[in-house]
């Protein structure tokens, strides 16, 4: 019947706790990581699509998923800016005074020729003067074209306007020109040059306006003859041309420059593209199409990219845990706790991101990103916290990205990485809850310094924005510390995690149970302290949790406080009550202290790893003294000693399930055995330690924990060295080592 009950109990425990070591459960937990990363990043990296029909009402309000350029509006704005540019008119100096000199040279030459008749001279002037003007203009155009001073289109405009605004000599003037004497021409030339130069010095898009001013200028000259004044007026009018021309190329360049200088019309992230119920126009439909927001034109490349990104992040986490973090690898409960920490951290970032906007981008610094790094440091593993910090910073760079131009905004990732690393360094080897507050202050300082650096490096440096960012970063550090302090008990109780902080708290001598142990059983208290020193050193030698062994040792014999006088370490100056009672009763009293201790520890809400040490530190070892005493009593009473069952004098167990419980059990037995020696020698201590470990090994007490023979050797060596240090002042050295040494010397 007992075997059936034991089998059922073992089966139930395996079924209930089997998931902790199940490969399937581990795979599902890593898949949960994958889902967490995917859904945390998808809204930032994959644009949402909508089922939209042209000329139909929209069922939803559609917001811009990122900041993009409105190409239609930008083109319209550019054209408006280009059309607002006035036509460019370029001033072109034709040097008309050269034409004046050329005409007067011809007049002087022909008028002085007496062999040419008046009628012939009239015909020559009628024919030659327009040719002179044409030749002058063509020469200018050729020279300007060769020098590339003016554009071809401008020169074409010059030729066109000069032809359109050409002045025709009155017919009667051709008859007057031959009659001008050499003296007349000599007087007229400088006046004509002065008039033309003065009029052409101003910008003259219309030659006719300039010609209207010629008569007035000529009348104010020093010419006395009426004929001279009339002919100077006609020659000047004939020579005058427009000097300001429409420059098509310059105008196009100015308009192109205006288009280029026109800033693009941007659709900001979160801006309403379509109101709910609004009829979708062709322009809006094209805009949604260009932003890849239409469901029938989904781009699957971002989804594929996100899947690869998330898979790489999870693979990095998996490879590290499977190769480095044995505590998480071998216990799915701790892996589940890691998942919950990641969920909390990403959830806090998503909540803060909901309040972030283009006007308040620095609000992202409020996110308690260091929360996850601090919890992993305190509850799991420091190296794992560093790796997790890298993943948290990557997540922050994606979640808080507001630009839409890039996939990551690593300003936020940089700040997240700095605060996470600083928190880990501040919490390393933490021994008090106040250390969490100190870590929070460190997060405040490092976060503020990081924000200051980023603001000073920014092109858009603003003192007000920097101060606001610093205040938000300080708030993040304080919020992180408060959340860690509040969440630590939840994880410790839910997952049975004994953090270093909790263990240090439990080791406080003012704890009610330890105070009870000290006042009611001072011998047991001293024994527990000694066992704590021995077990901590031995556990650290094999890589086990030394602090857990020390604190577990403090509480392992707490059950003795129910019947303190029945235990030898508390029997100072009193008679041993076991001398007068039946050995079976003595056995029951001794064995009961482990069970009583577990009940007391559970009543005081002491964490499971501690009361497991109290329950398992004796395993199923035999109470040899009372067993042999009972055998002797059977012989005296004439009974057959073989009728006595050895199993009745064994502790009920269970055997040690962890290295820590096994180490405390060995240290407990060793300390009690060595204390029983009056003046222990080095050889006695070494022999005693080896004998106790061998007896427990032969008794199969280590079968249910993963202690190796190599680790047992390390435990034996460490216990011997620690005991030699404790009992150094009263160890009796072997005879061969003490020859010549006087009594009392060491």
CSV table of C-alpha atoms in Angstrom, one decimal, residues 70-461:
chain,number,residue,atom,x,y,z
A,70,UNK,CA,2.3,64.5,-51.3
A,71,UNK,CA,3.6,64.4,-54.9
A,72,UNK,CA,0.5,65.9,-56.5
A,73,UNK,CA,0.4,68.8,-54.0
A,74,UNK,CA,4.2,69.3,-54.3
A,75,UNK,CA,4.0,69.5,-58.1
A,76,UNK,CA,1.1,72.0,-57.8
A,77,UNK,CA,3.0,74.1,-55.4
A,78,UNK,CA,6.1,74.0,-57.6
A,79,UNK,CA,4.1,75.1,-60.7
A,80,UNK,CA,2.4,77.9,-58.7
A,81,UNK,CA,5.9,79.1,-57.6
A,82,UNK,CA,7.2,78.9,-61.1
A,83,UNK,CA,4.2,80.9,-62.6
A,84,UNK,CA,4.7,83.6,-60.0
A,85,UNK,CA,8.2,84.3,-61.3
A,86,UNK,CA,8.1,87.4,-63.6
A,87,UNK,CA,9.6,87.1,-67.1
A,88,UNK,CA,13.3,87.9,-67.1
A,89,UNK,CA,14.2,90.9,-69.3
A,90,UNK,CA,17.9,91.2,-70.0
A,91,UNK,CA,19.7,94.5,-70.8
A,92,UNK,CA,21.8,94.2,-74.0
A,93,UNK,CA,24.1,97.0,-75.0
A,94,UNK,CA,24.2,97.1,-78.8
A,95,UNK,CA,26.6,100.1,-78.8
A,96,UNK,CA,24.4,102.1,-81.2
A,97,UNK,CA,27.0,104.9,-81.3
A,98,UNK,CA,29.1,102.7,-83.6
A,99,UNK,CA,26.2,102.7,-86.1
A,100,UNK,CA,26.0,106.5,-85.8
A,101,UNK,CA,29.7,106.8,-86.8
A,102,UNK,CA,29.3,104.3,-89.6
A,103,UNK,CA,26.4,106.3,-91.0
A,104,UNK,CA,28.2,109.7,-90.8
A,105,UNK,CA,31.3,108.1,-92.4
A,106,UNK,CA,29.1,107.1,-95.3
A,107,UNK,CA,27.5,110.5,-95.5
A,108,UNK,CA,30.8,112.4,-95.5
A,109,UNK,CA,32.2,110.1,-98.2
A,110,UNK,CA,29.3,110.2,-100.5
A,111,UNK,CA,28.4,113.9,-100.1
A,112,UNK,CA,31.9,115.0,-100.9
A,113,UNK,CA,31.9,113.0,-104.1
A,114,UNK,CA,31.0,115.6,-106.8
A,115,UNK,CA,30.8,113.1,-109.7
A,116,UNK,CA,27.7,111.4,-108.2
A,117,UNK,CA,24.5,113.3,-109.0
A,118,UNK,CA,21.9,114.3,-106.4
A,119,UNK,CA,19.4,111.7,-107.7
A,120,UNK,CA,22.0,109.0,-107.5
A,121,UNK,CA,22.9,109.9,-104.0
A,122,UNK,CA,19.2,109.8,-103.0
A,123,UNK,CA,19.0,106.3,-104.4
A,124,UNK,CA,22.1,105.2,-102.7
A,125,UNK,CA,20.9,106.5,-99.3
A,126,UNK,CA,17.5,104.9,-99.8
A,127,UNK,CA,19.3,101.6,-100.4
A,128,UNK,CA,22.4,101.8,-98.2
A,129,UNK,CA,21.1,103.1,-94.9
A,130,UNK,CA,18.9,100.1,-94.1
A,131,UNK,CA,21.7,97.8,-95.2
A,132,UNK,CA,24.1,99.6,-92.9
A,133,UNK,CA,21.7,99.1,-90.0
A,134,UNK,CA,21.2,95.4,-90.9
A,135,UNK,CA,25.0,94.9,-91.2
A,136,UNK,CA,25.5,96.5,-87.8
A,137,UNK,CA,23.0,94.3,-86.2
A,138,UNK,CA,24.3,91.1,-87.8
A,139,UNK,CA,27.8,91.9,-86.8
A,140,UNK,CA,26.7,92.4,-83.2
A,141,UNK,CA,24.8,89.1,-83.3
A,142,UNK,CA,27.8,87.2,-84.7
A,143,UNK,CA,30.2,88.7,-82.2
A,144,UNK,CA,27.8,88.0,-79.3
A,145,UNK,CA,27.2,84.4,-80.4
A,146,UNK,CA,30.9,83.7,-80.7
A,147,UNK,CA,31.6,85.1,-77.2
A,148,UNK,CA,28.7,83.1,-75.7
A,149,UNK,CA,28.0,86.3,-73.7
A,150,UNK,CA,24.3,85.9,-74.4
A,151,UNK,CA,22.1,82.9,-75.0
A,152,UNK,CA,21.0,81.9,-78.5
A,153,UNK,CA,17.3,82.5,-77.6
A,154,UNK,CA,18.1,86.0,-76.3
A,155,UNK,CA,20.0,86.9,-79.5
A,156,UNK,CA,17.0,85.6,-81.5
A,157,UNK,CA,14.7,87.9,-79.4
A,158,UNK,CA,17.1,90.8,-80.1
A,159,UNK,CA,17.0,90.2,-83.8
A,160,UNK,CA,13.2,89.8,-83.7
A,161,UNK,CA,12.6,93.0,-81.7
A,162,UNK,CA,15.0,95.0,-83.6
A,163,UNK,CA,13.3,94.1,-86.9
A,164,UNK,CA,9.8,94.7,-85.5
A,165,UNK,CA,10.8,98.1,-84.1
A,166,UNK,CA,12.8,99.2,-87.1
A,167,UNK,CA,12.5,102.9,-87.9
A,168,UNK,CA,11.9,103.9,-91.5
A,169,UNK,CA,13.5,107.1,-92.8
A,170,UNK,CA,10.9,109.6,-94.2
A,171,UNK,CA,11.2,109.8,-98.0
A,172,UNK,CA,11.9,113.5,-97.9
A,173,UNK,CA,14.9,112.9,-95.6
A,174,UNK,CA,16.7,111.0,-98.4
A,175,UNK,CA,16.6,114.2,-100.5
A,176,UNK,CA,17.9,116.3,-97.6
A,177,UNK,CA,20.9,114.1,-96.7
A,178,UNK,CA,22.9,114.8,-100.0
A,179,UNK,CA,22.7,118.6,-99.4
A,180,UNK,CA,24.4,118.4,-96.0
A,181,UNK,CA,27.8,120.0,-96.1
A,182,UNK,CA,31.0,118.7,-94.6
A,183,UNK,CA,30.6,121.4,-91.8
A,184,UNK,CA,27.0,120.3,-91.2
A,185,UNK,CA,28.0,116.7,-90.8
A,186,UNK,CA,30.9,117.7,-88.5
A,187,UNK,CA,28.5,119.6,-86.2
A,188,UNK,CA,25.8,117.0,-86.3
A,189,UNK,CA,28.0,113.9,-85.5
A,190,UNK,CA,28.7,114.6,-81.8
A,191,UNK,CA,25.2,115.8,-81.1
A,192,UNK,CA,23.8,112.6,-82.6
A,193,UNK,CA,26.2,110.4,-80.6
A,194,UNK,CA,25.4,112.3,-77.4
A,195,UNK,CA,21.6,111.9,-77.9
A,196,UNK,CA,21.8,108.2,-78.8
A,197,UNK,CA,24.2,107.5,-75.9
A,198,UNK,CA,22.0,109.2,-73.4
A,199,UNK,CA,18.8,107.5,-74.6
A,200,UNK,CA,20.4,104.1,-74.8
A,201,UNK,CA,21.9,104.3,-71.3
A,202,UNK,CA,18.5,103.7,-69.9
A,203,UNK,CA,16.6,100.4,-70.1
A,204,UNK,CA,14.5,100.7,-73.3
A,205,UNK,CA,12.2,97.7,-74.0
A,206,UNK,CA,10.3,100.0,-76.5
A,207,UNK,CA,12.4,102.0,-79.0
A,208,UNK,CA,9.4,104.1,-79.9
A,209,UNK,CA,9.3,105.7,-76.5
A,210,UNK,CA,13.0,106.6,-76.8
A,211,UNK,CA,12.5,108.1,-80.3
A,212,UNK,CA,9.8,110.4,-78.9
A,213,UNK,CA,12.4,112.0,-76.7
A,214,UNK,CA,14.9,112.7,-79.5
A,215,UNK,CA,13.4,116.0,-80.7
A,216,UNK,CA,13.5,117.5,-77.2
A,217,UNK,CA,17.2,116.5,-76.7
A,218,UNK,CA,18.1,117.8,-80.1
A,219,UNK,CA,16.4,121.1,-79.6
A,220,UNK,CA,18.4,121.7,-76.5
A,221,UNK,CA,21.7,121.1,-78.4
A,222,UNK,CA,24.0,123.7,-79.8
A,223,UNK,CA,22.9,123.1,-83.4
A,224,UNK,CA,21.7,126.4,-85.0
A,225,UNK,CA,20.4,125.3,-88.3
A,226,UNK,CA,16.9,123.9,-88.6
A,227,UNK,CA,18.0,121.4,-91.2
A,228,UNK,CA,20.8,120.1,-89.0
A,229,UNK,CA,18.3,119.6,-86.1
A,230,UNK,CA,15.8,117.8,-88.3
A,231,UNK,CA,18.4,115.4,-89.8
A,232,UNK,CA,20.0,114.7,-86.4
A,233,UNK,CA,16.5,113.8,-85.2
A,234,UNK,CA,15.9,111.4,-88.0
A,235,UNK,CA,19.3,109.8,-87.9
A,236,UNK,CA,19.0,109.3,-84.1
A,237,UNK,CA,15.6,107.8,-84.5
A,238,UNK,CA,16.9,105.5,-87.2
A,239,UNK,CA,19.8,104.3,-85.0
A,240,UNK,CA,17.8,103.8,-81.8
A,241,UNK,CA,16.8,100.2,-81.0
A,242,UNK,CA,15.3,98.5,-77.9
A,243,UNK,CA,18.0,97.3,-75.4
A,244,UNK,CA,15.9,95.3,-73.0
A,245,UNK,CA,14.7,91.9,-74.3
A,246,UNK,CA,12.7,89.0,-73.0
A,247,UNK,CA,15.2,86.3,-72.0
A,248,UNK,CA,13.4,83.0,-72.4
A,249,UNK,CA,16.3,80.9,-71.1
A,250,UNK,CA,16.9,83.0,-68.0
A,251,UNK,CA,13.2,83.0,-67.4
A,252,UNK,CA,13.1,79.2,-67.5
A,253,UNK,CA,16.1,78.9,-65.3
A,254,UNK,CA,14.5,81.3,-62.8
A,255,UNK,CA,11.3,79.2,-62.8
A,256,UNK,CA,13.3,76.0,-62.5
A,257,UNK,CA,15.1,77.5,-59.5
A,258,UNK,CA,11.7,78.5,-58.0
A,259,UNK,CA,10.5,75.0,-58.4
A,260,UNK,CA,13.6,73.6,-56.8
A,261,UNK,CA,13.4,76.0,-53.9
A,262,UNK,CA,9.8,75.2,-53.2
A,263,UNK,CA,9.7,72.9,-50.2
A,264,UNK,CA,7.8,69.6,-50.7
A,265,UNK,CA,4.3,69.3,-49.3
A,266,UNK,CA,4.6,66.7,-46.6
A,267,UNK,CA,1.9,64.5,-45.2
A,268,UNK,CA,2.9,64.1,-41.5
A,269,UNK,CA,2.6,60.8,-39.7
A,270,UNK,CA,-0.8,60.5,-38.1
A,271,UNK,CA,-2.3,63.2,-40.4
A,272,UNK,CA,-5.9,62.4,-41.5
A,273,UNK,CA,-5.9,61.2,-45.1
A,274,UNK,CA,-9.6,60.2,-45.3
A,275,UNK,CA,-12.3,60.9,-42.8
A,276,UNK,CA,-14.8,58.2,-41.9
A,277,UNK,CA,-17.7,58.2,-44.4
A,278,UNK,CA,-15.9,60.5,-46.8
A,279,UNK,CA,-16.3,59.7,-50.5
A,280,UNK,CA,-13.0,58.5,-52.0
A,281,UNK,CA,-12.0,60.7,-54.9
A,282,UNK,CA,-9.5,59.7,-57.7
A,283,UNK,CA,-6.9,62.0,-56.1
A,284,UNK,CA,-7.3,60.4,-52.7
A,285,UNK,CA,-7.4,56.9,-54.2
A,286,UNK,CA,-4.1,57.5,-56.0
A,287,UNK,CA,-2.5,58.9,-52.8
A,288,UNK,CA,-3.6,55.8,-50.8
A,289,UNK,CA,-2.3,53.7,-53.6
A,290,UNK,CA,1.1,55.4,-53.6
A,291,UNK,CA,1.4,54.9,-49.8
A,292,UNK,CA,0.6,51.2,-50.3
A,293,UNK,CA,-2.5,51.4,-48.1
A,294,UNK,CA,-4.9,49.6,-50.5
A,295,UNK,CA,-5.6,46.0,-49.6
A,296,UNK,CA,-5.7,44.8,-53.2
A,297,UNK,CA,-2.1,46.0,-53.7
A,298,UNK,CA,-0.4,44.7,-50.5
A,299,UNK,CA,3.4,44.6,-50.5
A,300,UNK,CA,4.5,41.5,-48.8
A,301,UNK,CA,8.2,42.4,-48.7
A,302,UNK,CA,7.9,44.3,-45.3
A,303,UNK,CA,6.2,41.3,-43.7
A,304,UNK,CA,8.9,39.0,-44.9
A,305,UNK,CA,11.5,41.3,-43.7
A,306,UNK,CA,9.9,41.5,-40.3
A,307,UNK,CA,9.6,37.8,-40.0
A,308,UNK,CA,13.4,37.4,-40.7
A,309,UNK,CA,14.2,40.2,-38.2
A,310,UNK,CA,12.1,38.7,-35.5
A,311,UNK,CA,13.4,35.2,-36.2
A,312,UNK,CA,17.0,36.4,-35.9
A,313,UNK,CA,16.3,38.1,-32.6
A,314,UNK,CA,14.7,34.9,-31.2
A,315,UNK,CA,17.5,32.7,-32.5
A,316,UNK,CA,20.0,35.0,-30.8
A,317,UNK,CA,18.1,34.5,-27.5
A,318,UNK,CA,17.7,30.8,-28.0
A,319,UNK,CA,21.4,30.2,-28.8
A,320,UNK,CA,22.5,32.2,-25.8
A,321,UNK,CA,20.1,30.4,-23.4
A,322,UNK,CA,20.9,26.9,-24.7
A,323,UNK,CA,24.7,27.5,-24.5
A,324,UNK,CA,25.2,29.9,-21.6
A,325,UNK,CA,22.3,30.3,-19.3
A,326,UNK,CA,21.9,26.8,-17.7
A,327,UNK,CA,19.4,28.0,-15.1
A,328,UNK,CA,16.9,29.2,-17.7
A,329,UNK,CA,17.7,26.3,-20.1
A,330,UNK,CA,16.9,23.6,-17.6
A,331,UNK,CA,13.8,25.2,-16.1
A,332,UNK,CA,10.8,26.3,-18.2
A,333,UNK,CA,9.4,28.1,-15.2
A,334,UNK,CA,12.3,30.5,-15.3
A,335,UNK,CA,12.0,30.8,-19.1
A,336,UNK,CA,8.3,31.7,-18.6
A,337,UNK,CA,9.3,34.3,-16.1
A,338,UNK,CA,11.8,35.7,-18.7
A,339,UNK,CA,8.9,35.8,-21.2
A,340,UNK,CA,6.7,37.7,-18.7
A,341,UNK,CA,9.5,40.2,-18.0
A,342,UNK,CA,9.9,40.8,-21.8
A,343,UNK,CA,6.1,41.3,-22.1
A,344,UNK,CA,6.1,43.8,-19.3
A,345,UNK,CA,9.0,45.7,-20.7
A,346,UNK,CA,7.6,45.9,-24.3
A,347,UNK,CA,4.1,46.7,-22.9
A,348,UNK,CA,5.5,49.6,-21.0
A,349,UNK,CA,7.2,50.9,-24.1
A,350,UNK,CA,4.0,50.6,-26.2
A,351,UNK,CA,2.0,52.4,-23.6
A,352,UNK,CA,4.4,55.3,-23.6
A,353,UNK,CA,4.6,55.3,-27.4
A,354,UNK,CA,0.8,55.9,-27.4
A,355,UNK,CA,1.4,59.3,-25.9
A,356,UNK,CA,4.3,60.2,-28.1
A,357,UNK,CA,3.8,62.6,-31.0
A,358,UNK,CA,5.6,64.8,-33.4
A,359,UNK,CA,5.2,67.6,-30.9
A,360,UNK,CA,6.3,65.4,-27.9
A,361,UNK,CA,9.0,63.1,-29.3
A,362,UNK,CA,11.0,63.2,-26.1
A,363,UNK,CA,8.2,61.6,-24.2
A,364,UNK,CA,9.7,58.3,-25.3
A,365,UNK,CA,12.5,58.8,-22.7
A,366,UNK,CA,9.8,58.2,-20.0
A,367,UNK,CA,9.6,54.5,-20.9
A,368,UNK,CA,11.0,52.3,-18.0
A,369,UNK,CA,13.2,50.3,-20.5
A,370,UNK,CA,15.6,49.4,-17.7
A,371,UNK,CA,12.8,47.6,-15.9
A,372,UNK,CA,13.4,44.3,-17.7
A,373,UNK,CA,17.2,44.5,-17.4
A,374,UNK,CA,16.9,45.1,-13.6
A,375,UNK,CA,14.4,42.2,-13.1
A,376,UNK,CA,16.5,39.8,-15.1
A,377,UNK,CA,19.7,40.8,-13.2
A,378,UNK,CA,18.0,40.3,-9.8
A,379,UNK,CA,16.0,37.2,-10.6
A,380,UNK,CA,17.9,35.3,-13.3
A,381,UNK,CA,21.3,36.0,-14.7
A,382,UNK,CA,23.6,39.0,-15.2
A,383,UNK,CA,25.0,38.0,-18.7
A,384,UNK,CA,21.4,37.2,-19.8
A,385,UNK,CA,20.5,40.8,-18.7
A,386,UNK,CA,23.1,42.3,-21.0
A,387,UNK,CA,21.9,40.3,-24.0
A,388,UNK,CA,18.3,41.3,-23.2
A,389,UNK,CA,19.3,44.9,-23.0
A,390,UNK,CA,20.5,44.8,-26.6
A,391,UNK,CA,17.1,43.4,-27.6
A,392,UNK,CA,15.3,46.0,-25.5
A,393,UNK,CA,17.3,48.8,-27.2
A,394,UNK,CA,16.5,47.4,-30.6
A,395,UNK,CA,12.8,47.3,-29.7
A,396,UNK,CA,12.9,50.9,-28.4
A,397,UNK,CA,14.5,52.1,-31.7
A,398,UNK,CA,11.6,50.6,-33.6
A,399,UNK,CA,8.7,51.3,-31.3
A,400,UNK,CA,9.6,55.0,-30.7
A,401,UNK,CA,10.5,55.7,-34.3
A,402,UNK,CA,8.4,58.8,-35.4
A,403,UNK,CA,10.2,59.8,-38.6
A,404,UNK,CA,9.0,57.1,-40.9
A,405,UNK,CA,12.1,57.7,-43.1
A,406,UNK,CA,14.1,54.9,-41.5
A,407,UNK,CA,13.3,51.6,-39.9
A,408,UNK,CA,15.1,52.5,-36.6
A,409,UNK,CA,15.5,55.7,-34.7
A,410,UNK,CA,18.5,54.7,-32.7
A,411,UNK,CA,18.5,57.8,-30.6
A,412,UNK,CA,15.9,56.1,-28.4
A,413,UNK,CA,17.8,52.8,-28.8
A,414,UNK,CA,21.0,54.4,-27.6
A,415,UNK,CA,19.4,55.9,-24.5
A,416,UNK,CA,17.7,52.5,-23.8
A,417,UNK,CA,21.0,50.6,-24.0
A,418,UNK,CA,22.8,53.1,-21.8
A,419,UNK,CA,20.2,53.0,-19.0
A,420,UNK,CA,19.9,49.2,-19.1
A,421,UNK,CA,23.7,48.7,-18.9
A,422,UNK,CA,24.0,51.2,-16.1
A,423,UNK,CA,21.2,49.5,-14.1
A,424,UNK,CA,22.9,46.1,-14.5
A,425,UNK,CA,26.2,47.5,-13.2
A,426,UNK,CA,24.5,49.2,-10.3
A,427,UNK,CA,22.6,46.0,-9.3
A,428,UNK,CA,25.4,43.5,-9.7
A,429,UNK,CA,25.8,41.7,-6.4
A,430,UNK,CA,23.0,43.7,-4.8
A,431,UNK,CA,22.4,42.8,-1.2
A,432,UNK,CA,19.7,45.3,-0.1
A,433,UNK,CA,16.4,46.6,-1.4
A,434,UNK,CA,17.9,50.1,-1.2
A,435,UNK,CA,20.2,49.1,-4.0
A,436,UNK,CA,17.3,49.2,-6.4
A,437,UNK,CA,16.7,52.9,-5.5
A,438,UNK,CA,20.4,53.5,-6.1
A,439,UNK,CA,20.1,51.8,-9.5
A,440,UNK,CA,17.1,54.0,-10.2
A,441,UNK,CA,19.2,57.1,-9.5
A,442,UNK,CA,21.9,55.7,-11.8
A,443,UNK,CA,19.3,55.3,-14.5
A,444,UNK,CA,18.3,58.9,-14.0
A,445,UNK,CA,21.9,60.2,-14.3
A,446,UNK,CA,22.9,58.1,-17.3
A,447,UNK,CA,19.6,58.7,-19.1
A,448,UNK,CA,19.9,62.4,-18.6
A,449,UNK,CA,23.6,62.4,-19.8
A,450,UNK,CA,22.6,60.4,-22.9
A,451,UNK,CA,19.8,62.8,-23.7
A,452,UNK,CA,22.1,65.8,-23.2
A,453,UNK,CA,24.6,64.3,-25.6
A,454,UNK,CA,22.0,63.6,-28.3
A,455,UNK,CA,20.5,67.1,-28.0
A,456,UNK,CA,23.9,68.8,-28.2
A,457,UNK,CA,24.8,66.8,-31.3
A,458,UNK,CA,21.4,67.6,-33.0
A,459,UNK,CA,21.2,70.2,-35.7
A,460,UNK,CA,17.9,71.4,-34.1
A,461,UNK,CA,19.4,72.0,-30.7
